[in-house]
Amino acid sequence: VTEVKEVSFNSLPLLDKDSSSRLGDRVMGQMPELVSQFYVSNLYTQINYNNEIIRVTPLEYNGIFKYISNCKDGVMGYITVNSTTGESNLVKLDKGMKYMPSAYLMKDLNRHLRFSYPTKIFGESNFEIDNDGNPYWITPTLKYVGVELREDVQGLIITNAIDGESKYYNVDDVPSWVDHVYNARLIISMVNDWGKYREGFFNSIFGQKNVVATTDGYNYMVMDDDVYLYTGITSVSSDESNLGFILTNLRTKNTRFYSVPGAEEYSAMSSAVGQVQQMRYTSTFPLLINLNNRPTYLVSLKDDAGLVKMYGFVDVTDYQ
């Protein structure tokens, strides 16, 4: 759990994807020569970049005619948004990115991967940058295991977005700068399977003793140069209380369950909004922190424009 002895937000991603995208999209408005040629991708991948918590997303070709006009130079930049301060930047590249999902013919990312790895099953590609700011596409390769052929990650293909050079890694050999090997949907599916079947198949149907599930939402935390998925664990009876929470390393899939009984996240979100209900703010999905040795939810409160205006601390055990 991220420990906060003083009110310092330097290591916490306070902006969610929606707020980050609003801030990032406004950077394009400062570059009118680019707005007509490119659009901002909605990926906004949460990464740890040189000990800074940022979201990064590429520009994309704005249609086939704009691709024909710009394919020689490629896509000339990507956008970063600091998840703590909200600082947004358009990073211009010396050499443009030519292998993109919005490109055509042999520069189309999916076609390029298929011709390079014809026998692999691909997952969803993420956009990340290494510690030097070089752009890459991170594409997991999948396998299907068990009686029900459940999806799992077998390896990873790292593709240089500029020159298309690709390299395959086994899942245990992925470079440390890569943050997203496993996506949130896959991790939550695996955790729900564990919570449902850990006492056996028949128990999951009849007695349902100790059957648990993830709460309807998740967030990201950054620790030790890795990105972790956070979500609460609650009983299947939907009694608005949590039994604890999990943290999953999205690079290694290492997962730990922490027993912290208390209110589930949406009760805490409602409590924080109710404190300033006259403002009509909405709450982001919370982060769980250790505040003065008390488990505490930290939420960001946003206005109608999607901008963060306040922060709320809600005690987990006494969410009032």
Coordinates of N, CA and C in Angstrom, one line a residue, residues 117-227:
Y117 N 4.8 -12.4 -37.7 CA 4.6 -13.5 -36.7 C 3.3 -14.2 -37.2
P118 N 3.3 -14.9 -38.3 CA 2.0 -15.5 -38.8 C 1.3 -16.5 -37.9
T119 N 2.0 -17.1 -37.0 CA 1.4 -18.2 -36.2 C 0.9 -17.7 -34.8
K120 N 1.2 -16.4 -34.4 CA 0.9 -15.9 -33.1 C -0.5 -15.4 -33.0
I121 N -1.1 -15.5 -31.8 CA -2.4 -14.9 -31.5 C -2.1 -13.6 -30.8
F122 N -2.6 -12.5 -31.3 CA -2.3 -11.2 -30.7 C -3.4 -10.7 -29.8
G123 N -2.9 -10.0 -28.7 CA -3.8 -9.3 -27.9 C -3.9 -7.9 -28.3
E124 N -4.4 -7.0 -27.4 CA -4.5 -5.6 -27.8 C -3.1 -4.9 -27.6
S125 N -2.8 -4.1 -28.6 CA -1.5 -3.4 -28.6 C -1.6 -2.2 -27.7
N126 N -0.6 -1.9 -26.9 CA -0.4 -0.7 -26.1 C 0.7 0.2 -26.6
F127 N 0.6 1.4 -26.5 CA 1.7 2.4 -26.8 C 2.4 2.8 -25.6
E128 N 3.8 2.6 -25.6 CA 4.6 3.0 -24.5 C 5.9 3.6 -25.0
I129 N 6.6 4.3 -24.1 CA 7.9 4.8 -24.5 C 8.9 4.3 -23.5
D130 N 10.2 4.1 -24.0 CA 11.2 3.6 -23.1 C 11.8 4.7 -22.3
N131 N 12.8 4.5 -21.5 CA 13.4 5.5 -20.6 C 14.0 6.7 -21.3
D132 N 14.3 6.5 -22.6 CA 14.8 7.6 -23.4 C 13.8 8.3 -24.3
G133 N 12.5 7.9 -24.1 CA 11.4 8.6 -24.8 C 11.2 8.0 -26.2
N134 N 11.8 6.9 -26.6 CA 11.6 6.3 -27.9 C 10.2 5.5 -27.9
P135 N 9.4 5.7 -29.0 CA 8.1 5.1 -29.0 C 8.1 3.7 -29.4
Y136 N 7.2 2.8 -28.8 CA 7.1 1.4 -29.1 C 5.7 1.0 -29.0
W137 N 5.3 0.0 -29.8 CA 4.1 -0.7 -29.6 C 4.3 -2.0 -28.9
I138 N 3.5 -2.3 -27.8 CA 3.7 -3.4 -27.0 C 2.5 -4.3 -27.2
T139 N 2.7 -5.5 -27.8 CA 1.6 -6.4 -28.2 C 1.8 -7.7 -27.6
P140 N 0.9 -8.1 -26.6 CA 1.0 -9.4 -26.0 C 0.6 -10.5 -27.0
T141 N 1.2 -11.7 -26.9 CA 0.7 -12.9 -27.7 C 0.0 -13.8 -26.7
L142 N -1.1 -14.4 -27.1 CA -2.0 -15.1 -26.2 C -1.9 -16.6 -26.4
K143 N -2.2 -17.3 -25.3 CA -2.5 -18.7 -25.4 C -3.7 -19.0 -24.6
Y144 N -4.3 -20.2 -24.8 CA -5.5 -20.6 -24.2 C -5.3 -21.9 -23.4
V145 N -5.6 -21.8 -22.1 CA -5.3 -22.9 -21.2 C -6.5 -23.4 -20.4
G146 N -6.4 -24.6 -19.9 CA -7.5 -25.2 -19.0 C -8.6 -25.8 -19.9
V147 N -9.6 -26.3 -19.1 CA -10.7 -27.0 -19.7 C -11.6 -26.0 -20.5
E148 N -11.7 -24.8 -20.0 CA -12.6 -23.8 -20.7 C -11.8 -22.9 -21.6
L149 N -10.5 -23.3 -21.8 CA -9.6 -22.5 -22.7 C -9.6 -21.0 -22.4
R150 N -9.2 -20.8 -21.1 CA -9.1 -19.4 -20.6 C -7.9 -18.7 -21.2
E151 N -8.1 -17.4 -21.5 CA -7.0 -16.6 -22.1 C -5.9 -16.3 -21.2
D152 N -4.6 -16.4 -21.6 CA -3.5 -16.0 -20.9 C -2.4 -15.5 -21.8
V153 N -1.4 -14.8 -21.2 CA -0.4 -14.2 -22.0 C 0.8 -15.2 -22.1
Q154 N 1.3 -15.4 -23.3 CA 2.4 -16.3 -23.6 C 3.7 -15.6 -23.7
G155 N 3.7 -14.4 -24.4 CA 4.9 -13.6 -24.7 C 4.5 -12.2 -25.1
L156 N 5.5 -11.5 -25.6 CA 5.3 -10.1 -25.9 C 6.1 -9.7 -27.1
I157 N 5.5 -8.9 -28.0 CA 6.2 -8.4 -29.1 C 6.4 -6.9 -29.0
I158 N 7.6 -6.4 -29.0 CA 7.9 -5.0 -28.9 C 8.3 -4.5 -30.3
T159 N 7.5 -3.5 -30.8 CA 7.7 -3.0 -32.1 C 8.1 -1.6 -32.1
N160 N 9.3 -1.2 -32.7 CA 9.7 0.2 -32.8 C 8.7 0.9 -33.7
A161 N 8.0 1.9 -33.2 CA 7.0 2.6 -34.1 C 7.6 3.4 -35.2
I162 N 8.9 3.6 -35.1 CA 9.5 4.4 -36.2 C 10.0 3.6 -37.4
D163 N 10.7 2.5 -37.1 CA 11.3 1.7 -38.2 C 10.6 0.3 -38.3
G164 N 9.7 0.0 -37.4 CA 9.0 -1.3 -37.5 C 9.8 -2.5 -37.0
E165 N 11.0 -2.3 -36.5 CA 11.8 -3.5 -36.0 C 11.1 -4.1 -34.8
S166 N 10.9 -5.4 -34.9 CA 10.1 -6.1 -33.8 C 10.9 -7.2 -33.2
K167 N 10.7 -7.5 -31.9 CA 11.4 -8.5 -31.2 C 10.4 -9.2 -30.3
Y168 N 10.5 -10.5 -30.3 CA 9.6 -11.3 -29.4 C 10.3 -11.7 -28.1
Y169 N 9.6 -11.6 -27.0 CA 10.1 -11.9 -25.7 C 9.2 -12.9 -25.0
N170 N 9.7 -13.9 -24.4 CA 8.9 -14.8 -23.5 C 8.4 -13.9 -22.3
V171 N 7.3 -14.3 -21.7 CA 6.7 -13.5 -20.7 C 7.6 -13.2 -19.5
D172 N 8.6 -14.1 -19.3 CA 9.5 -14.0 -18.1 C 10.7 -13.1 -18.5
D173 N 10.9 -12.7 -19.7 CA 12.1 -12.0 -20.2 C 11.8 -10.6 -20.6
V174 N 10.6 -10.1 -20.3 CA 10.2 -8.8 -20.8 C 11.1 -7.7 -20.2
P175 N 11.6 -6.7 -20.9 CA 12.4 -5.6 -20.4 C 11.7 -4.9 -19.2
S176 N 12.4 -4.4 -18.3 CA 11.8 -3.8 -17.1 C 11.1 -2.5 -17.4
W177 N 11.5 -1.8 -18.5 CA 10.8 -0.5 -18.8 C 9.4 -0.7 -19.3
V178 N 9.0 -1.9 -19.8 CA 7.7 -2.2 -20.2 C 6.8 -2.3 -19.0
D179 N 5.6 -1.6 -19.0 CA 4.7 -1.6 -17.9 C 3.5 -2.5 -18.1
H180 N 3.0 -2.6 -19.3 CA 1.7 -3.3 -19.6 C 2.0 -4.6 -20.4
V181 N 2.1 -5.7 -19.7 CA 2.1 -7.0 -20.4 C 0.7 -7.6 -20.3
Y182 N 0.1 -7.5 -19.1 CA -1.3 -8.0 -18.9 C -2.2 -6.8 -18.8
N183 N -3.3 -6.9 -19.5 CA -4.3 -5.8 -19.4 C -5.3 -6.0 -18.2
A184 N -5.9 -4.9 -17.9 CA -6.8 -5.0 -16.7 C -7.9 -6.0 -16.8
R185 N -8.5 -6.0 -18.0 CA -9.6 -7.0 -18.3 C -9.2 -8.4 -18.0
L186 N -8.0 -8.8 -18.4 CA -7.6 -10.1 -18.2 C -7.3 -10.4 -16.8
I187 N -6.7 -9.5 -16.1 CA -6.3 -9.7 -14.7 C -7.6 -9.8 -13.8
I188 N -8.6 -9.0 -14.1 CA -9.8 -9.0 -13.3 C -10.6 -10.3 -13.6
S189 N -10.5 -10.8 -14.8 CA -11.1 -12.1 -15.1 C -10.5 -13.2 -14.4
M190 N -9.1 -13.2 -14.3 CA -8.4 -14.2 -13.5 C -8.7 -14.2 -12.0
V191 N -8.8 -13.0 -11.5 CA -9.1 -12.8 -10.1 C -10.5 -13.3 -9.8
N192 N -11.4 -13.0 -10.6 CA -12.8 -13.4 -10.4 C -12.9 -15.0 -10.5
D193 N -12.1 -15.6 -11.3 CA -12.1 -17.1 -11.4 C -11.5 -17.6 -10.1
W194 N -10.5 -17.0 -9.6 CA -9.9 -17.4 -8.3 C -10.9 -17.3 -7.2
G195 N -11.6 -16.1 -7.1 CA -12.6 -15.9 -6.1 C -13.8 -16.8 -6.1
K196 N -14.1 -17.2 -7.3 CA -15.3 -18.1 -7.5 C -15.0 -19.5 -7.2
Y197 N -13.9 -20.0 -7.7 CA -13.6 -21.5 -7.7 C -12.6 -21.9 -6.6
R198 N -12.1 -21.0 -5.7 CA -11.0 -21.4 -4.8 C -11.5 -22.4 -3.8
E199 N -12.8 -22.5 -3.5 CA -13.3 -23.6 -2.6 C -13.9 -24.8 -3.4
G200 N -13.7 -24.8 -4.7 CA -14.2 -25.9 -5.5 C -15.4 -25.5 -6.4
F201 N -15.6 -26.2 -7.5 CA -16.6 -25.9 -8.4 C -18.1 -26.0 -7.9
F202 N -18.4 -27.1 -7.1 CA -19.7 -27.2 -6.6 C -20.0 -26.2 -5.5
N203 N -19.0 -25.8 -4.8 CA -19.2 -24.7 -3.8 C -19.6 -23.4 -4.5
S204 N -19.0 -23.2 -5.7 CA -19.3 -21.9 -6.4 C -20.8 -21.8 -6.8
I205 N -21.5 -23.0 -6.9 CA -22.9 -23.0 -7.4 C -23.8 -23.1 -6.2
F206 N -23.5 -24.0 -5.2 CA -24.5 -24.2 -4.1 C -24.2 -23.5 -2.8
G207 N -23.2 -23.9 -2.1 CA -22.9 -23.2 -0.8 C -22.4 -21.8 -0.9
Q208 N -21.5 -21.6 -1.9 CA -20.9 -20.3 -2.1 C -20.2 -19.8 -0.9
K209 N -19.5 -20.7 -0.1 CA -18.7 -20.3 1.0 C -17.4 -19.7 0.5
N210 N -17.1 -18.5 1.1 CA -15.9 -17.8 0.8 C -15.8 -17.4 -0.7
V211 N -16.9 -17.3 -1.4 CA -16.9 -16.9 -2.8 C -16.9 -15.4 -2.9
V212 N -15.9 -14.8 -3.5 CA -15.7 -13.4 -3.6 C -15.5 -13.0 -5.1
A213 N -15.6 -11.7 -5.3 CA -15.4 -11.1 -6.6 C -14.8 -9.7 -6.5
T214 N -14.3 -9.2 -7.6 CA -13.8 -7.9 -7.7 C -14.9 -6.9 -7.7
T215 N -14.7 -5.7 -7.2 CA -15.6 -4.6 -7.3 C -15.7 -4.1 -8.7
D216 N -16.7 -3.4 -9.0 CA -17.0 -2.9 -10.4 C -16.2 -1.6 -10.6
G217 N -14.9 -1.8 -10.8 CA -14.0 -0.7 -11.1 C -12.6 -1.0 -10.7
Y218 N -11.6 -0.2 -11.1 CA -10.2 -0.4 -10.8 C -9.5 0.9 -11.0
N219 N -8.2 0.9 -10.5 CA -7.4 2.0 -10.7 C -5.9 1.5 -10.8
Y220 N -5.0 2.4 -11.1 CA -3.6 2.1 -11.2 C -2.8 2.7 -10.1
M221 N -1.8 2.0 -9.7 CA -0.8 2.6 -8.7 C 0.6 2.3 -9.3
V222 N 1.6 3.1 -8.9 CA 2.9 3.0 -9.4 C 3.8 2.8 -8.2
M223 N 4.6 1.7 -8.2 CA 5.5 1.4 -7.1 C 6.7 0.7 -7.7
D224 N 7.9 1.1 -7.3 CA 9.2 0.3 -7.6 C 9.3 0.2 -9.1
D225 N 9.0 1.3 -9.9 CA 9.2 1.3 -11.3 C 8.2 0.4 -12.1
D226 N 7.2 -0.1 -11.4 CA 6.2 -0.9 -12.1 C 4.8 -0.3 -11.9
V227 N 3.9 -0.6 -12.8 CA 2.5 -0.2 -12.7 C 1.7 -1.3 -12.1

